[in-house]
mmCIF file of N, CA and C in Angstrom:
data_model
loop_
_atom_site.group_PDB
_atom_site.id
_atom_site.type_symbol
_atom_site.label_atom_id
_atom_site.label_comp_id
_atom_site.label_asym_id
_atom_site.label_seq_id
_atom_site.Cartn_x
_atom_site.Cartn_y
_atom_site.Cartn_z
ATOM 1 N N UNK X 1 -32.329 -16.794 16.453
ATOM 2 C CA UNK X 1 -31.682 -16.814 15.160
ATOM 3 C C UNK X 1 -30.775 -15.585 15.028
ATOM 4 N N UNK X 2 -29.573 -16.133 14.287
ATOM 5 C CA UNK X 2 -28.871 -14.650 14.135
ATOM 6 C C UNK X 2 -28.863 -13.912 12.790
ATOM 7 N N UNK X 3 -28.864 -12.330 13.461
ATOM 8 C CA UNK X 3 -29.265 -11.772 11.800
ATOM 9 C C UNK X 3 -28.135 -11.632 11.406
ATOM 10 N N UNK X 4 -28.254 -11.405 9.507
ATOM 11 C CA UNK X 4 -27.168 -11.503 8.885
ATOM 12 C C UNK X 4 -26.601 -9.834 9.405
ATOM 13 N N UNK X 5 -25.351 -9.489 9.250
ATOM 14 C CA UNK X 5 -24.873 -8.024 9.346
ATOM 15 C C UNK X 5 -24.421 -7.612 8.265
ATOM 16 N N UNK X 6 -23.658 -6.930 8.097
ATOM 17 C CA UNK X 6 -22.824 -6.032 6.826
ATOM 18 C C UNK X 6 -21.428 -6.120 7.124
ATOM 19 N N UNK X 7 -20.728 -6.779 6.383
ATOM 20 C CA UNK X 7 -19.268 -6.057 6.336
ATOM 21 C C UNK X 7 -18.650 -5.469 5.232
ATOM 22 N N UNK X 8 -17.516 -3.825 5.997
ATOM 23 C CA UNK X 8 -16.843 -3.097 4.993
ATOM 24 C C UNK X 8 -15.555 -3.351 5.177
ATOM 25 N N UNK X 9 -15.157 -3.695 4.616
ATOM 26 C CA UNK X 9 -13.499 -3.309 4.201
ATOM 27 C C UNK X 9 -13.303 -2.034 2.986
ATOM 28 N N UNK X 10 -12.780 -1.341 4.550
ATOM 29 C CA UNK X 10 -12.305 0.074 3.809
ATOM 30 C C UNK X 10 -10.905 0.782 4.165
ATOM 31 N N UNK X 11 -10.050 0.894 2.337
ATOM 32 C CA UNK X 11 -9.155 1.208 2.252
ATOM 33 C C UNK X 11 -8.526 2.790 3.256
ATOM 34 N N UNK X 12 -7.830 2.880 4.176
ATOM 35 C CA UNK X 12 -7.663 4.449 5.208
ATOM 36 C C UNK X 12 -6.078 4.957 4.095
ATOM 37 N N UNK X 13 -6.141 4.580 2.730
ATOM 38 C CA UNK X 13 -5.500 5.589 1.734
ATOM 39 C C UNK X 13 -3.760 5.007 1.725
ATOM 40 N N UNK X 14 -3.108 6.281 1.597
ATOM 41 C CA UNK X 14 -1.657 5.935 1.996
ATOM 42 C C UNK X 14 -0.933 6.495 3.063
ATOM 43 N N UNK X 15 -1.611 6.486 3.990
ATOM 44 C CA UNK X 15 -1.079 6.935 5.118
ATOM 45 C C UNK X 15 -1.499 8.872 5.856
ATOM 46 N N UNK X 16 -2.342 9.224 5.068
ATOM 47 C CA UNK X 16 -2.700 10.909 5.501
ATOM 48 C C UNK X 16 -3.551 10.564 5.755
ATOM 49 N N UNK X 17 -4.316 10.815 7.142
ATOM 50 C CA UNK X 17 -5.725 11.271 7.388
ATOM 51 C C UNK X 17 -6.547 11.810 6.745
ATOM 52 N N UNK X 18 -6.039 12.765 5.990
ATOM 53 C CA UNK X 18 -7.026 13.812 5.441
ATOM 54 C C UNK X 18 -7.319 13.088 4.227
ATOM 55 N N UNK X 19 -6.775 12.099 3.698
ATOM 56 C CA UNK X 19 -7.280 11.561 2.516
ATOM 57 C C UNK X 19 -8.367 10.598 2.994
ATOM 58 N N UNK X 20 -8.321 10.510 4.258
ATOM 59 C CA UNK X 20 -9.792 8.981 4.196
ATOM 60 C C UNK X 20 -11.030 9.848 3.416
ATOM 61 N N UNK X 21 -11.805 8.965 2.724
ATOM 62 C CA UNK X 21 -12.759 9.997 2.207
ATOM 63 C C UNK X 21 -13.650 9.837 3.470
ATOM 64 N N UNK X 22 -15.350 10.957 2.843
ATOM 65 C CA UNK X 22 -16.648 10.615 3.838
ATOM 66 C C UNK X 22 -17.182 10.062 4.254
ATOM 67 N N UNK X 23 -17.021 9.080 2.948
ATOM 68 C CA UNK X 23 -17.687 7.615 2.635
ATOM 69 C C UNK X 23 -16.792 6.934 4.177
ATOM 70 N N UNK X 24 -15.962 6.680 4.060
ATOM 71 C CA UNK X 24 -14.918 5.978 4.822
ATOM 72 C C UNK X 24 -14.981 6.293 6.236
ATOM 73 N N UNK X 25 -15.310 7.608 6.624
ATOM 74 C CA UNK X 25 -15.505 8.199 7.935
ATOM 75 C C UNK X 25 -16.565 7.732 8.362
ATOM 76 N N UNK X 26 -18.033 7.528 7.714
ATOM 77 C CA UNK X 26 -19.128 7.144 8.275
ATOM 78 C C UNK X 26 -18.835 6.171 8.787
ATOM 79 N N UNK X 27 -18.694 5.056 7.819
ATOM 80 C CA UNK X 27 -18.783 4.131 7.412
ATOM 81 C C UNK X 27 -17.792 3.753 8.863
ATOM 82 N N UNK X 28 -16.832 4.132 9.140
ATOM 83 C CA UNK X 28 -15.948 3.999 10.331
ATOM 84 C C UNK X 28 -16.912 4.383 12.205
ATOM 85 N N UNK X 29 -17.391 5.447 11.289
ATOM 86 C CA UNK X 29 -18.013 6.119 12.866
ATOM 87 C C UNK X 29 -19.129 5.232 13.350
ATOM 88 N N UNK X 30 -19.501 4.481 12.324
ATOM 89 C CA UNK X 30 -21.289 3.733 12.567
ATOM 90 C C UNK X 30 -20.671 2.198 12.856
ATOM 91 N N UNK X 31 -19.671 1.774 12.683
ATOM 92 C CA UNK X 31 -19.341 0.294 12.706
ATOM 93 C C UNK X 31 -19.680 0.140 14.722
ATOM 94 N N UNK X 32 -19.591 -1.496 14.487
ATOM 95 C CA UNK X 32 -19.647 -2.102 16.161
ATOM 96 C C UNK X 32 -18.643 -2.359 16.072
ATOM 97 N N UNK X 33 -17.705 -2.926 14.869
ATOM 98 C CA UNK X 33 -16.366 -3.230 15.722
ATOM 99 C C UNK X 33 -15.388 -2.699 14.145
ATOM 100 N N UNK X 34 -14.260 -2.532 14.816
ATOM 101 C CA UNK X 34 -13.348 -1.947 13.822
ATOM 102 C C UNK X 34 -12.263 -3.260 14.550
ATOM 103 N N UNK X 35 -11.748 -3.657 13.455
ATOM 104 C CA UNK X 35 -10.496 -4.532 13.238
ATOM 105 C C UNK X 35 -9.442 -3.366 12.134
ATOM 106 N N UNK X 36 -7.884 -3.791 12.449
ATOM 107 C CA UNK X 36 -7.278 -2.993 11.819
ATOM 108 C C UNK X 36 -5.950 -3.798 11.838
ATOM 109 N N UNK X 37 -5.004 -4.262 11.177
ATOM 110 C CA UNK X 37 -3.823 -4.710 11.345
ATOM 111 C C UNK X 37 -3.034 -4.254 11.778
ATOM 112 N N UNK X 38 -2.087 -4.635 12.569
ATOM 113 C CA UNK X 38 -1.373 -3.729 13.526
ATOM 114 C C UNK X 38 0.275 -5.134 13.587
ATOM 115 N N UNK X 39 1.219 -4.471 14.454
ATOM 116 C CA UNK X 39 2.798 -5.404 14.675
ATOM 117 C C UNK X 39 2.841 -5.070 15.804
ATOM 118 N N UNK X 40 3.125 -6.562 16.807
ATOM 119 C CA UNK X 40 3.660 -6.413 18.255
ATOM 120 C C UNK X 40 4.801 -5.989 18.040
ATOM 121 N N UNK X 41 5.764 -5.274 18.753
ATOM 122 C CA UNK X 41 7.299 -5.264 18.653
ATOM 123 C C UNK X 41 7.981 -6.117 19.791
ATOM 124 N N UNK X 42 8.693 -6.078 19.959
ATOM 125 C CA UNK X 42 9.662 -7.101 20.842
ATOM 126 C C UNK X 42 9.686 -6.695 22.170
ATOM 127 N N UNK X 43 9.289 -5.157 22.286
ATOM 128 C CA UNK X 43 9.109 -4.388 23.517
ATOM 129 C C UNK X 43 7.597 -4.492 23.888
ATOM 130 N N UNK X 44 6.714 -4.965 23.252
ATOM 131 C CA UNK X 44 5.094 -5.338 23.462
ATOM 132 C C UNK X 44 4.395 -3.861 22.868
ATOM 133 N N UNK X 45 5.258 -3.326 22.550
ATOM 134 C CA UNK X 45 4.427 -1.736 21.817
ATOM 135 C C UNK X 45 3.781 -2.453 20.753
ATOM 136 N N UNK X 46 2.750 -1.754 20.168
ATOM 137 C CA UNK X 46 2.007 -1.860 19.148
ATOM 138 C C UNK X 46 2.354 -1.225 17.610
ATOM 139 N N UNK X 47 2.217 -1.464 16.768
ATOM 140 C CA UNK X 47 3.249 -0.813 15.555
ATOM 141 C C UNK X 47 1.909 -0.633 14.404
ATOM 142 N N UNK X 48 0.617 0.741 14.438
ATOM 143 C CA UNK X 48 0.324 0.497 13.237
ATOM 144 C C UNK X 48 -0.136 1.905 12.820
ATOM 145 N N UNK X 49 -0.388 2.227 10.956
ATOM 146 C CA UNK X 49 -0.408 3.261 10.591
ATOM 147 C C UNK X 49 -1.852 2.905 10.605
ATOM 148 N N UNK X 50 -2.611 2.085 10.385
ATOM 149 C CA UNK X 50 -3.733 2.546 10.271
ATOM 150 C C UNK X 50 -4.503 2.844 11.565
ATOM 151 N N UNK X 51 -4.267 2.503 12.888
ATOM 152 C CA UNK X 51 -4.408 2.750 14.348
ATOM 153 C C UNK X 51 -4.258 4.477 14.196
ATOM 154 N N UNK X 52 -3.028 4.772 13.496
ATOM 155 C CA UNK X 52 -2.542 5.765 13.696
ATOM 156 C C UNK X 52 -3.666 6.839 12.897
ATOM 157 N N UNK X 53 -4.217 6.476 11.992
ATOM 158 C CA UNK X 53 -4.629 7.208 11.345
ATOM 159 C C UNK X 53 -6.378 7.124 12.159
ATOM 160 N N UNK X 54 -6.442 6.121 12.670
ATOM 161 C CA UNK X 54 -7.834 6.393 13.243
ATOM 162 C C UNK X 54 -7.693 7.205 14.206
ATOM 163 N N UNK X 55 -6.609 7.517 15.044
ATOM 164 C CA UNK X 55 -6.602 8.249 16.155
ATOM 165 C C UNK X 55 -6.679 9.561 15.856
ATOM 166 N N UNK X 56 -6.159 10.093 14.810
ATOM 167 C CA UNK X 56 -6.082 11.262 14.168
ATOM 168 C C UNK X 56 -7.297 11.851 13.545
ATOM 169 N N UNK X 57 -8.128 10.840 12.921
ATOM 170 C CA UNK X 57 -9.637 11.175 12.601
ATOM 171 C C UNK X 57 -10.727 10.994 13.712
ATOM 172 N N UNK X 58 -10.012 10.776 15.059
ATOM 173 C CA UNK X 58 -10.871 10.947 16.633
ATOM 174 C C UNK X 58 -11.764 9.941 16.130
ATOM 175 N N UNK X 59 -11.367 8.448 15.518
ATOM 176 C CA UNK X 59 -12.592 7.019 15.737
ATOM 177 C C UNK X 59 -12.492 6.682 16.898
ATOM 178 N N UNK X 60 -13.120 5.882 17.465
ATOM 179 C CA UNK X 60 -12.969 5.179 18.826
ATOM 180 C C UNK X 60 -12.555 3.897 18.414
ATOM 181 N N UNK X 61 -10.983 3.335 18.526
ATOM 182 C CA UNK X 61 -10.421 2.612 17.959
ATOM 183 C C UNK X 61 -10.521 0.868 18.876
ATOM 184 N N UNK X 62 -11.463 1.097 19.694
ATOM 185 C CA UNK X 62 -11.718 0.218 20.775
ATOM 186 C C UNK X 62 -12.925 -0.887 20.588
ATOM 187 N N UNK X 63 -13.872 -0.614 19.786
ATOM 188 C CA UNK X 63 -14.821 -0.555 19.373
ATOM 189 C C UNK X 63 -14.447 -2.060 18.489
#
């Protein structure tokens, strides 16, 4: 049987790192998987601020 889990959807602000709150950091550091919206570009680069902002608060954005 599968157990139920938890999901957060949590706002990463307007674009500063330093604004994610604590709440938001845990809550980021303890997850199994992080989803985040992101834009292919035409060159296959990846296009996103909130990627951007996890990299900056050292999440493991892989996860």
């Amino acid at each position: 049987m599968i157990q139920p889990g938890q999901f957060y959807a949590v706002s990463l602000g307007p674009g500063d790192p330093g604004l994610v709150t604590l709440r938001a950091q845990r809550i980021l550091e303890e997850a199994d998987t992080i989803w985040y919206p992101a834009t292919v570009q035409p060159d296959g680069s990846v296009q996103s601020v909130a990627l951007d902002i996890l990299l900056e608060c050292r999440l493991d954005e892989t996860r």
